[in-house]
Short mmCIF file of C-alpha atoms (C1' of nucleotides) in Angstrom, two decimals:
data_model
loop_
_atom_site.label_atom_id
_atom_site.label_comp_id
_atom_site.label_asym_id
_atom_site.label_seq_id
_atom_site.Cartn_x
_atom_site.Cartn_y
_atom_site.Cartn_z
CA MET R 1147 53.14 -38.09 46.95
CA GLY R 1148 55.40 -35.45 48.71
CA SER R 1149 57.09 -34.85 45.72
CA ASN R 1150 54.45 -33.49 43.70
CA ALA R 1151 54.06 -30.88 45.90
CA MET R 1152 57.67 -29.84 45.56
CA LEU R 1153 57.50 -30.30 41.99
CA THR R 1154 54.46 -28.10 41.42
CA GLN R 1155 56.65 -25.39 43.59
CA MET R 1156 59.52 -25.83 41.25
CA MET R 1157 57.85 -25.55 38.05
CA THR R 1158 56.35 -22.26 39.05
CA ASP R 1159 59.59 -20.59 40.14
CA ARG R 1160 60.54 -20.54 36.73
CA THR R 1161 64.24 -21.02 36.89
CA PRO R 1162 66.27 -19.24 34.14
CA PRO R 1163 66.90 -21.16 30.65
CA LEU R 1164 68.85 -23.83 31.55
CA PRO R 1165 72.73 -24.18 30.64
CA PRO R 1166 73.63 -26.41 28.02
CA VAL R 1167 73.84 -30.01 29.32
CA THR R 1168 77.09 -31.69 28.92
CA ARG R 1169 76.72 -35.48 28.44
CA PRO R 1170 78.55 -38.11 26.99
CA VAL R 1171 77.54 -38.83 23.54
CA ARG R 1172 75.64 -42.04 23.22
CA LYS R 1173 74.94 -44.06 19.91
CA LEU R 1174 71.14 -43.71 19.56
CA PRO R 1175 69.04 -45.58 16.51
CA GLN R 1176 67.40 -42.30 15.59
CA ALA R 1177 69.65 -39.40 15.74
CA ASN R 1178 66.56 -37.03 15.47
CA GLN R 1179 65.81 -37.64 19.21
CA TYR R 1180 68.34 -34.86 19.77
CA ALA R 1181 65.72 -32.35 18.36
CA PHE R 1182 62.87 -33.21 20.36
CA MET R 1183 65.36 -33.19 23.39
CA THR R 1184 66.47 -29.81 22.63
CA GLN R 1185 62.81 -28.65 21.97
CA ILE R 1186 61.56 -29.67 25.41
CA ASP R 1187 64.80 -28.61 27.26
CA THR R 1188 63.34 -25.13 27.11
CA MET R 1189 59.99 -26.14 28.31
CA GLY R 1190 60.96 -27.51 32.05
CA ALA R 1191 62.66 -26.68 35.08
CA ALA R 1192 65.86 -28.67 35.82
CA MET R 1193 65.76 -29.97 39.75
CA PRO R 1194 68.16 -31.83 41.62
CA PHE R 1195 67.40 -35.16 43.58
CA ALA R 1196 69.43 -36.63 46.24
CA ARG R 1197 70.43 -40.48 45.98
CA ASN R 1198 67.48 -42.48 46.92
CA ALA R 1199 65.14 -39.38 46.74
CA GLU R 1200 61.58 -40.45 45.19
CA ILE R 1201 60.94 -38.47 41.95
CA TYR R 1202 57.48 -40.10 41.96
CA GLY R 1203 55.60 -42.66 43.46
CA GLU R 1204 53.21 -45.35 41.78
CA ASN R 1205 49.72 -44.36 41.77
CA GLU R 1206 50.54 -40.42 41.39
CA ARG R 1207 49.07 -38.48 38.56
CA ALA R 1208 51.21 -38.52 35.53
CA ASP R 1209 51.21 -34.63 35.22
CA TYR R 1210 55.00 -34.55 34.30
CA LEU R 1211 57.50 -36.33 32.36
CA TYR R 1212 61.36 -36.37 33.03
CA LYS R 1213 64.76 -36.35 31.51
CA VAL R 1214 67.72 -37.29 33.05
CA LEU R 1215 70.30 -34.55 33.08
CA ARG R 1216 72.90 -35.84 35.29
CA GLY R 1217 73.20 -39.24 37.47
CA SER R 1218 70.92 -41.94 36.98
CA VAL R 1219 67.21 -42.84 37.78
CA ARG R 1220 65.37 -46.30 38.59
CA THR R 1221 61.73 -47.10 38.19
CA TYR R 1222 60.21 -49.92 40.25
CA LYS R 1223 57.11 -51.33 41.55
CA LEU R 1224 56.82 -52.82 44.92
CA LEU R 1225 54.65 -56.13 45.39
CA ALA R 1226 52.60 -56.91 48.42
CA ASP R 1227 55.09 -59.08 50.03
CA GLY R 1228 57.93 -56.76 49.56
CA ARG R 1229 59.74 -57.60 46.67
CA ARG R 1230 60.76 -54.69 44.44
CA GLN R 1231 60.85 -55.24 40.64
CA ILE R 1232 62.93 -52.40 38.90
CA GLY R 1233 61.34 -51.46 35.58
CA GLY R 1234 64.32 -49.60 34.01
CA PHE R 1235 67.38 -47.47 34.43
CA TYR R 1236 67.77 -44.18 33.10
CA LEU R 1237 71.03 -42.25 32.12
CA PRO R 1238 71.52 -38.93 31.06
CA GLY R 1239 69.78 -37.82 28.17
CA ASP R 1240 66.80 -40.28 28.86
CA ILE R 1241 63.28 -39.62 29.05
CA PHE R 1242 61.30 -41.49 31.58
CA GLY R 1243 57.84 -41.26 33.21
CA LEU R 1244 55.92 -41.36 29.90
CA GLU R 1245 53.12 -43.34 30.37
CA GLY R 1246 49.84 -44.31 28.81
CA GLY R 1247 47.34 -43.95 31.61
CA ASP R 1248 47.05 -40.78 33.57
CA HIS R 1249 48.76 -42.23 36.50
CA HIS R 1250 51.85 -43.86 37.05
CA THR R 1251 52.46 -47.50 37.11
CA PHE R 1252 55.70 -47.48 38.65
CA SER R 1253 57.60 -45.05 41.26
CA ALA R 1254 60.73 -43.01 40.41
CA GLU R 1255 63.82 -42.62 42.31
CA ALA R 1256 67.14 -41.15 41.70
CA VAL R 1257 69.94 -43.99 42.17
CA VAL R 1258 72.70 -41.56 42.66
CA ASP R 1259 72.60 -37.75 43.49
CA SER R 1260 71.02 -36.50 40.18
CA ARG R 1261 69.79 -33.68 38.09
CA VAL R 1262 66.29 -34.05 36.30
CA LEU R 1263 64.58 -31.61 33.80
CA VAL R 1264 60.84 -31.90 34.72
CA VAL R 1265 58.37 -30.98 31.67
CA LYS R 1266 54.74 -30.63 32.18
CA ARG R 1267 53.16 -33.38 30.48
CA SER R 1268 50.34 -31.32 28.89
CA SER R 1269 52.92 -28.76 27.61
CA VAL R 1270 54.38 -31.48 25.34
CA MET R 1271 51.12 -33.04 24.39
CA GLY R 1272 49.93 -29.54 23.45
CA LEU R 1273 52.86 -29.03 21.26
CA ALA R 1274 52.72 -32.49 19.81
CA GLY R 1275 49.01 -31.61 18.77
CA ARG R 1276 50.38 -28.70 17.00
CA ASP R 1277 53.63 -29.79 15.76
CA ALA R 1278 53.98 -32.99 13.65
CA GLU R 1279 57.41 -33.32 14.09
CA ILE R 1280 57.35 -33.32 17.68
CA ALA R 1281 54.33 -35.98 17.73
CA SER R 1282 56.57 -38.19 15.87
CA GLN R 1283 59.32 -37.83 18.05
CA LEU R 1284 57.16 -38.09 20.85
CA TRP R 1285 55.90 -41.59 19.65
CA SER R 1286 59.52 -42.32 18.72
CA VAL R 1287 60.51 -42.16 22.39
CA THR R 1288 57.65 -44.27 23.50
CA ALA R 1289 58.32 -47.07 20.99
CA ARG R 1290 61.81 -46.97 21.88
CA GLU R 1291 60.72 -47.45 25.50
CA LEU R 1292 58.48 -50.38 24.56
CA GLN R 1293 61.49 -52.22 22.53
CA ARG R 1294 63.54 -51.57 25.88
CA THR R 1295 60.81 -53.40 27.92
CA GLN R 1296 60.44 -56.14 25.34
CA GLY R 1297 64.38 -56.85 25.78
CA HIS R 1298 63.91 -57.05 29.28
CA ILE R 1299 61.10 -59.77 28.96
CA MET R 1300 63.50 -61.68 27.12
CA LEU R 1301 66.02 -61.17 30.10
CA LEU R 1302 63.65 -62.46 32.42
CA VAL R 1303 63.05 -65.78 30.99
CA LYS R 1304 66.73 -66.88 30.84
CA THR R 1305 69.03 -68.60 33.15
CA ALA R 1306 70.90 -66.28 35.65
CA ARG R 1307 74.34 -66.15 33.83
CA GLU R 1308 72.40 -65.15 30.72
CA ARG R 1309 70.46 -62.37 32.63
CA VAL R 1310 73.58 -61.06 34.24
CA ALA R 1311 75.45 -61.42 30.92
CA GLY R 1312 72.69 -59.55 28.94
CA PHE R 1313 72.58 -56.68 31.67
CA LEU R 1314 76.34 -56.16 31.45
CA LEU R 1315 76.07 -55.94 27.94
CA GLU R 1316 73.21 -53.48 28.15
CA MET R 1317 75.14 -51.12 30.35
CA ALA R 1318 78.41 -51.66 28.44
CA ASN R 1319 76.41 -50.37 25.13
CA ARG R 1320 75.07 -47.08 27.08
CA GLN R 1321 78.47 -46.06 28.46
CA PRO R 1322 81.03 -44.02 26.51
CA ALA R 1323 83.68 -46.59 26.68
CA GLN R 1324 82.38 -49.49 25.35
CA ASN R 1325 84.11 -52.13 27.35
CA GLU R 1326 84.21 -50.57 30.68
CA ILE R 1327 80.77 -50.33 32.88
CA ASN R 1328 80.84 -48.08 35.61
CA LEU R 1329 77.81 -49.00 37.62
CA LEU R 1330 75.91 -46.56 39.46
CA MET R 1331 73.79 -48.79 41.08
CA PRO R 1332 74.06 -51.38 44.02
CA ARG R 1333 73.91 -55.19 43.60
CA GLN R 1334 70.46 -55.32 45.13
CA ASP R 1335 69.26 -53.07 42.24
CA ILE R 1336 70.77 -55.14 39.72
CA ALA R 1337 69.22 -58.17 41.36
CA ASP R 1338 65.81 -56.72 41.36
CA TYR R 1339 65.94 -55.65 37.53
CA LEU R 1340 66.90 -59.05 36.84
CA GLY R 1341 64.16 -60.85 38.96
CA LEU R 1342 67.45 -62.64 40.99
CA THR R 1343 68.68 -62.36 44.40
CA ILE R 1344 71.79 -60.19 45.23
CA GLU R 1345 73.58 -63.45 46.04
CA THR R 1346 72.98 -65.00 42.87
CA VAL R 1347 73.96 -61.68 41.04
CA SER R 1348 77.50 -61.64 42.97
CA ARG R 1349 78.15 -65.31 42.50
CA THR R 1350 77.55 -65.02 38.72
CA LEU R 1351 79.77 -62.03 38.48
CA THR R 1352 82.65 -64.17 40.30
CA GLN R 1353 81.80 -66.80 37.64
CA LEU R 1354 82.02 -64.73 35.01
CA GLU R 1355 85.17 -63.46 36.14
CA GLN R 1356 86.76 -66.66 36.53
CA ASP R 1357 85.81 -67.60 32.97
CA GLU R 1358 87.46 -64.64 32.13
CA ALA R 1359 84.33 -62.95 30.15
CA ILE R 1360 84.92 -59.79 32.34
CA ALA R 1361 87.16 -58.49 35.27
CA VAL R 1362 86.00 -56.64 38.23
CA PRO R 1363 88.72 -54.13 39.77
CA LYS R 1364 86.34 -52.71 41.83
CA SER R 1365 82.57 -53.88 42.87
CA ARG R 1366 81.13 -51.16 40.50
CA HIS R 1367 83.66 -51.14 37.63
CA ILE R 1368 83.62 -53.98 35.56
CA LEU R 1369 85.61 -54.30 32.50
CA VAL R 1370 84.24 -56.67 29.34
CA ARG R 1371 87.13 -59.06 28.70
CA ASN R 1372 85.23 -61.32 26.34
CA ARG R 1373 82.26 -59.65 24.60
CA GLY R 1374 81.55 -62.85 22.47
CA ALA R 1375 81.37 -65.16 25.26
CA LEU R 1376 78.61 -62.65 26.89
CA SER R 1377 76.90 -62.33 23.62
CA ARG R 1378 76.89 -65.97 23.17
CA MET R 1379 74.89 -66.33 26.51
CA ASN R 1380 72.21 -64.21 24.75
CA SER R 1381 70.10 -64.48 21.67
CA MET S 425 59.95 -64.25 4.95
CA GLY S 426 57.21 -65.97 2.38
CA SER S 427 54.47 -64.09 4.09
CA ASN S 428 55.82 -60.66 2.65
CA ALA S 429 55.08 -61.42 -1.22
CA MET S 430 51.59 -62.76 0.05
CA LEU S 431 51.16 -59.47 1.75
CA THR S 432 52.33 -57.35 -0.93
CA GLN S 433 50.21 -58.89 -3.40
CA MET S 434 47.17 -58.97 -1.23
CA MET S 435 47.54 -55.26 -0.56
CA THR S 436 47.61 -54.39 -4.24
CA ASP S 437 44.37 -56.36 -5.10
CA ARG S 438 42.68 -53.45 -3.43
CA THR S 439 39.84 -55.27 -1.74
CA PRO S 440 36.55 -53.89 -1.58
CA PRO S 441 35.73 -51.80 1.56
CA LEU S 442 35.23 -54.05 4.69
CA PRO S 443 31.96 -55.20 5.79
CA PRO S 444 31.35 -53.85 9.26
CA VAL S 445 33.17 -56.09 11.99
CA THR S 446 31.29 -57.58 14.66
CA ARG S 447 33.08 -57.69 17.82
CA PRO S 448 32.32 -58.35 21.38
CA VAL S 449 32.36 -55.19 23.33
CA ARG S 450 35.58 -54.70 25.31
CA LYS S 451 36.27 -52.47 28.21
CA LEU S 452 38.98 -50.23 27.06
CA PRO S 453 40.60 -47.27 29.04
CA GLN S 454 40.41 -44.86 25.95
CA ALA S 455 37.14 -45.01 24.06
CA ASN S 456 38.97 -43.18 21.21
CA GLN S 457 40.59 -46.25 20.23
CA TYR S 458 37.63 -47.24 18.25
CA ALA S 459 38.00 -43.76 15.79
CA PHE S 460 41.39 -44.84 15.47
CA MET S 461 40.49 -48.36 14.51
CA THR S 462 37.24 -46.92 12.03
CA GLN S 463 39.99 -44.77 10.56
CA ILE S 464 42.60 -47.45 9.20
CA ASP S 465 39.66 -50.12 8.81
CA THR S 466 39.47 -48.27 5.37
CA MET S 467 43.01 -48.14 4.89
CA GLY S 468 43.96 -51.88 4.50
CA ALA S 469 42.98 -55.31 3.24
CA ALA S 470 41.67 -58.05 5.24
CA MET S 471 43.75 -61.38 5.18
CA PRO S 472 42.98 -64.97 6.46
CA PHE S 473 45.38 -66.58 8.33
CA ALA S 474 45.18 -70.44 9.02
CA ARG S 475 46.12 -71.93 12.34
CA ASN S 476 50.03 -71.66 13.20
CA ALA S 477 50.30 -69.39 10.12
CA GLU S 478 52.97 -67.01 10.24
CA ILE S 479 51.69 -63.43 9.81
CA TYR S 480 55.51 -62.07 9.74
CA GLY S 481 58.68 -63.16 11.08
CA GLU S 482 61.42 -61.67 13.29
CA ASN S 483 63.68 -59.40 11.57
CA GLU S 484 61.58 -58.84 8.70
CA ARG S 485 60.89 -55.20 7.42
CA ALA S 486 58.06 -53.91 9.73
CA ASP S 487 56.16 -52.37 6.54
CA TYR S 488 52.61 -53.22 8.08
CA LEU S 489 50.73 -53.06 10.66
CA TYR S 490 47.97 -55.66 11.84
CA LYS S 491 44.59 -55.48 13.47
CA VAL S 492 42.81 -58.64 14.50
CA LEU S 493 39.40 -59.08 13.08
CA ARG S 494 38.62 -62.68 13.98
CA GLY S 495 40.63 -65.25 15.90
CA SER S 496 43.92 -64.78 17.99
CA VAL S 497 47.57 -63.92 17.09
CA ARG S 498 50.55 -64.65 19.34
CA THR S 499 53.92 -62.92 18.87
CA TYR S 500 57.34 -64.57 19.83
CA LYS S 501 60.87 -64.72 19.89
CA LEU S 502 62.75 -68.07 19.51
CA LEU S 503 66.07 -68.40 21.61
CA ALA S 504 69.24 -69.96 20.48
CA ASP S 505 68.63 -73.38 22.08
CA GLY S 506 64.98 -73.52 20.78
CA ARG S 507 63.28 -71.91 23.91
CA ARG S 508 60.20 -69.75 22.71
CA GLN S 509 59.24 -66.69 24.60
CA ILE S 510 55.54 -65.22 23.68
CA GLY S 511 55.31 -61.62 23.66
CA GLY S 512 51.57 -61.32 23.89
CA PHE S 513 48.30 -62.66 22.55
CA TYR S 514 45.99 -60.56 20.61
CA LEU S 515 42.35 -60.60 20.30
CA PRO S 516 39.77 -59.19 17.84
CA GLY S 517 40.04 -55.41 17.92
CA ASP S 518 43.72 -55.26 18.90
CA ILE S 519 46.67 -53.70 17.01
CA PHE S 520 49.89 -55.53 16.38
CA GLY S 521 52.91 -55.29 14.96
CA LEU S 522 53.54 -51.92 15.61
CA GLU S 523 57.39 -51.55 16.68
CA GLY S 524 59.98 -48.65 17.08
CA GLY S 525 62.55 -49.75 14.51
CA ASP S 526 62.09 -50.74 11.01
CA HIS S 527 62.11 -54.47 11.54
CA HIS S 528 60.12 -56.65 13.78
CA THR S 529 61.78 -57.77 16.70
CA PHE S 530 59.03 -60.60 17.21
CA SER S 531 57.30 -63.07 14.84
CA ALA S 532 53.53 -63.14 14.76
CA GLU S 533 51.34 -65.93 14.26
CA ALA S 534 47.74 -67.14 14.30
CA VAL S 535 46.66 -69.03 17.14
CA VAL S 536 43.68 -70.48 15.56
CA ASP S 537 42.34 -69.58 12.01
CA SER S 538 41.94 -65.93 11.93
CA ARG S 539 41.42 -62.88 9.80
CA VAL S 540 43.76 -59.87 10.07
CA LEU S 541 43.35 -56.41 8.52
CA VAL S 542 46.97 -55.53 7.05
CA VAL S 543 47.65 -51.45 6.61
CA LYS S 544 50.68 -50.19 5.31
CA ARG S 545 52.43 -48.39 8.01
CA SER S 546 53.75 -45.69 5.79
CA SER S 547 49.96 -44.73 5.15
CA VAL S 548 49.40 -44.72 8.86
CA MET S 549 52.64 -42.68 9.60
CA GLY S 550 51.45 -40.37 6.74
CA LEU S 551 48.07 -39.76 7.81
CA ALA S 552 49.66 -39.44 11.60
CA GLY S 553 51.82 -36.64 9.90
CA ARG S 554 48.95 -34.51 8.71
CA ASP S 555 46.25 -35.21 11.49
CA ALA S 556 46.89 -34.77 15.00
CA GLU S 557 44.17 -36.76 16.04
CA ILE S 558 45.26 -39.88 14.39
CA ALA S 559 49.18 -39.08 15.78
CA SER S 560 47.55 -38.90 19.41
CA GLN S 561 45.57 -42.11 18.82
CA LEU S 562 48.97 -43.71 17.40
CA TRP S 563 50.48 -42.73 20.36
CA SER S 564 47.87 -44.31 22.67
CA VAL S 565 48.11 -47.56 21.21
CA THR S 566 51.69 -47.60 21.51
CA ALA S 567 51.86 -46.40 25.06
CA ARG S 568 49.12 -48.81 26.00
CA GLU S 569 51.09 -51.73 24.60
CA LEU S 570 54.00 -50.60 26.68
CA GLN S 571 51.87 -50.76 29.89
CA ARG S 572 50.94 -54.10 28.61
CA THR S 573 54.34 -55.35 28.34
CA GLN S 574 55.41 -53.78 31.78
CA GLY S 575 52.73 -55.82 33.24
CA HIS S 576 54.08 -58.71 31.35
CA ILE S 577 57.40 -57.84 33.11
CA MET S 578 55.69 -58.11 36.43
CA LEU S 579 54.24 -61.44 35.90
CA LEU S 580 57.48 -62.95 35.14
CA VAL S 581 59.00 -62.34 38.43
CA LYS S 582 56.44 -63.99 40.37
CA THR S 583 56.02 -67.65 41.41
CA ALA S 584 54.15 -69.99 39.18
CA ARG S 585 50.97 -69.54 41.17
CA GLU S 586 50.93 -66.11 40.81
CA ARG S 587 51.90 -66.31 37.10
CA VAL S 588 49.17 -68.41 36.31
CA ALA S 589 46.56 -66.73 38.32
CA GLY S 590 47.59 -63.18 36.81
CA PHE S 591 47.18 -64.67 33.18
CA LEU S 592 44.02 -65.95 34.06
CA LEU S 593 42.83 -62.65 35.09
CA GLU S 594 44.06 -60.86 32.31
CA MET S 595 42.18 -63.41 30.19
CA ALA S 596 39.11 -63.24 32.04
CA ASN S 597 39.24 -59.20 31.56
CA ARG S 598 39.62 -59.47 27.97
CA GLN S 599 36.73 -61.68 27.31
CA PRO S 600 32.80 -60.75 27.05
CA ALA S 601 31.84 -63.13 29.86
CA GLN S 602 33.86 -61.84 32.61
CA ASN S 603 34.30 -65.22 34.77
CA GLU S 604 34.25 -67.36 31.78
CA ILE S 605 37.51 -67.83 30.11
CA ASN S 606 37.73 -69.38 26.53
CA LEU S 607 41.43 -69.99 25.99
CA LEU S 608 41.95 -70.13 22.32
CA MET S 609 45.78 -71.29 22.99
CA PRO S 610 47.28 -74.76 23.94
CA ARG S 611 49.02 -75.15 27.42
CA GLN S 612 52.24 -74.82 25.65
CA ASP S 613 51.68 -71.22 24.76
CA ILE S 614 50.54 -69.98 28.10
CA ALA S 615 53.88 -72.12 29.42
CA ASP S 616 56.15 -69.89 26.81
CA TYR S 617 53.97 -66.80 27.55
CA LEU S 618 54.48 -67.36 31.55
CA GLY S 619 58.17 -68.61 30.88
CA LEU S 620 56.83 -71.84 32.82
CA THR S 621 56.97 -75.41 31.44
CA ILE S 622 53.80 -76.92 30.39
CA GLU S 623 53.70 -79.46 33.25
CA THR S 624 53.96 -76.77 35.61
CA VAL S 625 51.02 -74.60 33.95
CA SER S 626 48.75 -77.96 34.32
CA ARG S 627 49.63 -78.64 37.81
CA THR S 628 49.22 -75.19 38.81
CA LEU S 629 45.68 -75.14 37.16
CA THR S 630 44.94 -78.11 38.88
CA GLN S 631 46.07 -76.69 42.42
CA LEU S 632 43.74 -73.79 41.73
CA GLU S 633 41.01 -75.92 41.03
CA GLN S 634 41.61 -78.05 44.01
CA ASP S 635 41.63 -74.72 45.96
CA GLU S 636 38.25 -73.71 44.36
CA ALA S 637 39.58 -70.57 42.93
CA ILE S 638 38.89 -71.89 39.33
CA ALA S 639 36.84 -74.54 37.59
CA VAL S 640 38.11 -76.32 34.43
CA PRO S 641 35.19 -78.12 33.00
CA LYS S 642 37.12 -78.62 29.71
CA SER S 643 40.78 -77.98 29.40
CA ARG S 644 40.20 -74.85 27.38
CA HIS S 645 37.29 -73.50 28.99
CA ILE S 646 38.19 -72.04 32.69
CA LEU S 647 35.51 -70.53 35.23
CA VAL S 648 36.73 -67.91 37.64
CA ARG S 649 35.20 -69.03 41.32
CA ASN S 650 37.03 -66.87 43.55
CA ARG S 651 38.30 -63.53 41.95
CA GLY S 652 39.62 -62.33 45.24
CA ALA S 653 41.67 -65.22 45.69
CA LEU S 654 43.33 -65.21 42.22
CA SER S 655 43.61 -61.20 42.71
CA ARG S 656 45.33 -61.53 46.10
CA MET S 657 48.11 -63.79 44.11
CA ASN S 658 48.99 -60.43 42.59
CA SER S 659 49.66 -56.95 43.41
"C1'" DC Y 1493 90.13 -46.79 64.80
"C1'" DG Y 1494 85.47 -48.40 64.72
"C1'" DA Y 1495 81.02 -48.34 63.18
"C1'" DC Y 1496 78.31 -49.11 59.11
"C1'" DC Y 1497 76.97 -50.61 54.76
"C1'" DA Y 1498 78.00 -53.29 50.30
"C1'" DT Y 1499 79.56 -57.28 48.86
"C1'" DT Y 1500 81.01 -61.91 48.66
"C1'" DT Y 1501 81.30 -66.68 50.01
"C1'" DG Y 1502 79.53 -70.86 52.44
"C1'" DA Y 1503 75.70 -74.56 53.52
"C1'" DT Y 1504 71.30 -75.82 52.87
"C1'" DA Y 1505 66.40 -75.78 51.24
"C1'" DT Y 1506 62.97 -75.74 47.54
"C1'" DG Y 1507 60.26 -74.39 43.54
"C1'" DG Y 1508 60.13 -75.65 39.28
"C1'" DA Y 1509 62.55 -78.20 35.46
"C1'" DT Y 1510 63.12 -82.70 33.51
"C1'" DC Y 1511 62.26 -87.36 32.27
"C1'" DA Y 1512 58.71 -90.74 32.05
"C1'" DA Y 1513 53.94 -92.67 32.05
"C1'" DG Y 1514 49.05 -92.54 31.58
"C1'" DC Y 1515 44.80 -90.83 29.98
"C1'" DG Y 1516 41.36 -88.74 27.56
"C1'" DA Y 1517 39.58 -86.47 23.54
"C1'" DT Y 1518 39.43 -86.28 18.63
"C1'" DG Y 1519 39.61 -87.99 13.99
"C1'" DT Y 1520 40.43 -91.79 10.16
"C1'" DG Y 1521 40.58 -95.87 7.81
"C1'" DG Y 1522 38.46 -100.43 7.69
"C1'" DC Q 463 30.27 -98.13 14.20
"C1'" DC Q 464 34.45 -99.78 16.29
"C1'" DA Q 465 39.61 -99.99 16.54
"C1'" DC Q 466 43.47 -97.45 16.66
"C1'" DA Q 467 46.74 -93.65 16.08
"C1'" DT Q 468 47.53 -89.14 17.24
"C1'" DC Q 469 47.60 -85.02 19.86
"C1'" DG Q 470 47.17 -82.40 23.85
"C1'" DC Q 471 46.83 -82.71 28.70
"C1'" DT Q 472 47.64 -84.32 33.35
"C1'" DT Q 473 50.12 -86.91 36.84
"C1'" DG Q 474 54.23 -88.86 39.01
"C1'" DA Q 475 59.33 -89.30 40.41
"C1'" DT Q 476 63.63 -87.45 40.55
"C1'" DC Q 477 66.97 -83.48 39.70
"C1'" DC Q 478 68.93 -79.05 39.63
"C1'" DA Q 479 69.42 -74.08 39.62
"C1'" DT Q 480 68.56 -70.67 42.23
"C1'" DA Q 481 66.31 -69.07 46.88
"C1'" DT Q 482 67.28 -68.65 51.77
"C1'" DC Q 483 69.77 -68.25 55.56
"C1'" DA Q 484 74.38 -67.30 58.02
"C1'" DA Q 485 78.71 -65.65 58.56
"C1'" DA Q 486 83.20 -63.63 56.81
"C1'" DT Q 487 85.28 -59.75 54.38
"C1'" DG Q 488 85.81 -55.39 52.30
"C1'" DG Q 489 85.42 -50.38 52.03
"C1'" DT Q 490 83.96 -45.77 53.19
"C1'" DC Q 491 83.48 -42.26 56.47
"C1'" DG Q 492 83.23 -40.23 60.93
#
DNA sequence: CGACCATTTGATATGGATCAAGCGATGTGG
DNA sequence: CCACATCGCTTGATCCATATCAAATGGTCG
């Protein structure tokens, strides 16, 4: 709630054109996402968010859309009894907050201190109305997000082992170093993403380590030792 | 696999313009979906599918998109060990098969004898490139599907009772008679949609009936007796 | 060093899966 | 029209994966 006022303020102090963003190169199915990103980069304002700071809240008006510049963002929803479901983790280059309705269905928070590009939704929609290329890229981003959530559904019906393995592969594929995962989020976030408890996540990681599928030199630093074994737990 | 050949054939025998489709009026967030539907109605061919017939298979090229005219369609994915996850149920007026990649990530089958409008994806994409209104509606359909899958995720992390209650509410909201649900699918489909077993679904329905939240005069015919009670199991 | 927070590990409880009948509709052939 | 096979659904008994409750360990920062 409070963040919307802050956003509006930030949006109006027209920050100078953004410096080129340095980010790890990520393999993406469609290369043209970069064009879209470059386009909207000039339309918004970069904003810093401290670790755990709210970016927007569930049920707020979805007047902006967002791109991670640095750090990481999680979207989530709270249930009546306090359970929390995380919808996704977003890394530099990822766009989030793009939803069908005019209100957000999830909340968004910074996982670590982060920098986020904030763009007025109406500007993007307006541009898409005039430029077919932008419209197509807007659709691509949304469709890719749809695919991601479908993959998330497939994770949630599996065993704990399979869920954790799937999560690790997903993360590994998004990191520059293919077999080295730097988790930016605590175990509780992983648990809430996978619909498990923190204890089960921890135990499962220990198991995977004992089975020599992974190594865990530090709790937030995981090495993939046997990708085949992890993959076999999927599909 | 086989269906693609059939589709191609159907698509080429240019069936005459479709007769106006009669369908129950459904409450939809965006009324303009109808415009989109009317537009694409003229672009494709109507095809019949028998109960359980495959409409397309996972990993096939996504060269077409589809709209249910009559009956019902389910999308699903099989896991290595034979488990089946249903991604969604589509009713008359619903569009399905619209995916980000160029290959389908789910398979689609008719739940009951159905009639489906089949439209070349490239035609719709081409039209969207020239007509901003169509492009916007294409985006809306995709974004709404994204919201649906997010709702599905929220279901999958709940208890059996909550999942079944959520499913019933979802179905009730899609039926013309708000408190009367005519299930077109067998219990196994419900189970595979909710990530439960058929036995658990059955037991849970019995429980809900004992708690007077619903009545089940026939196994495929459910009456919502206490919507509040069902809703309270959600959120 | 000590306080605090994140993570792991251990012991026990439980919701839903599994295994196994039973039951009620629907349809088919005699 | 009935006998009986089939299929979809329900109900019962038991088991097991993961949750819950509890405590120990480790890591970070003042």
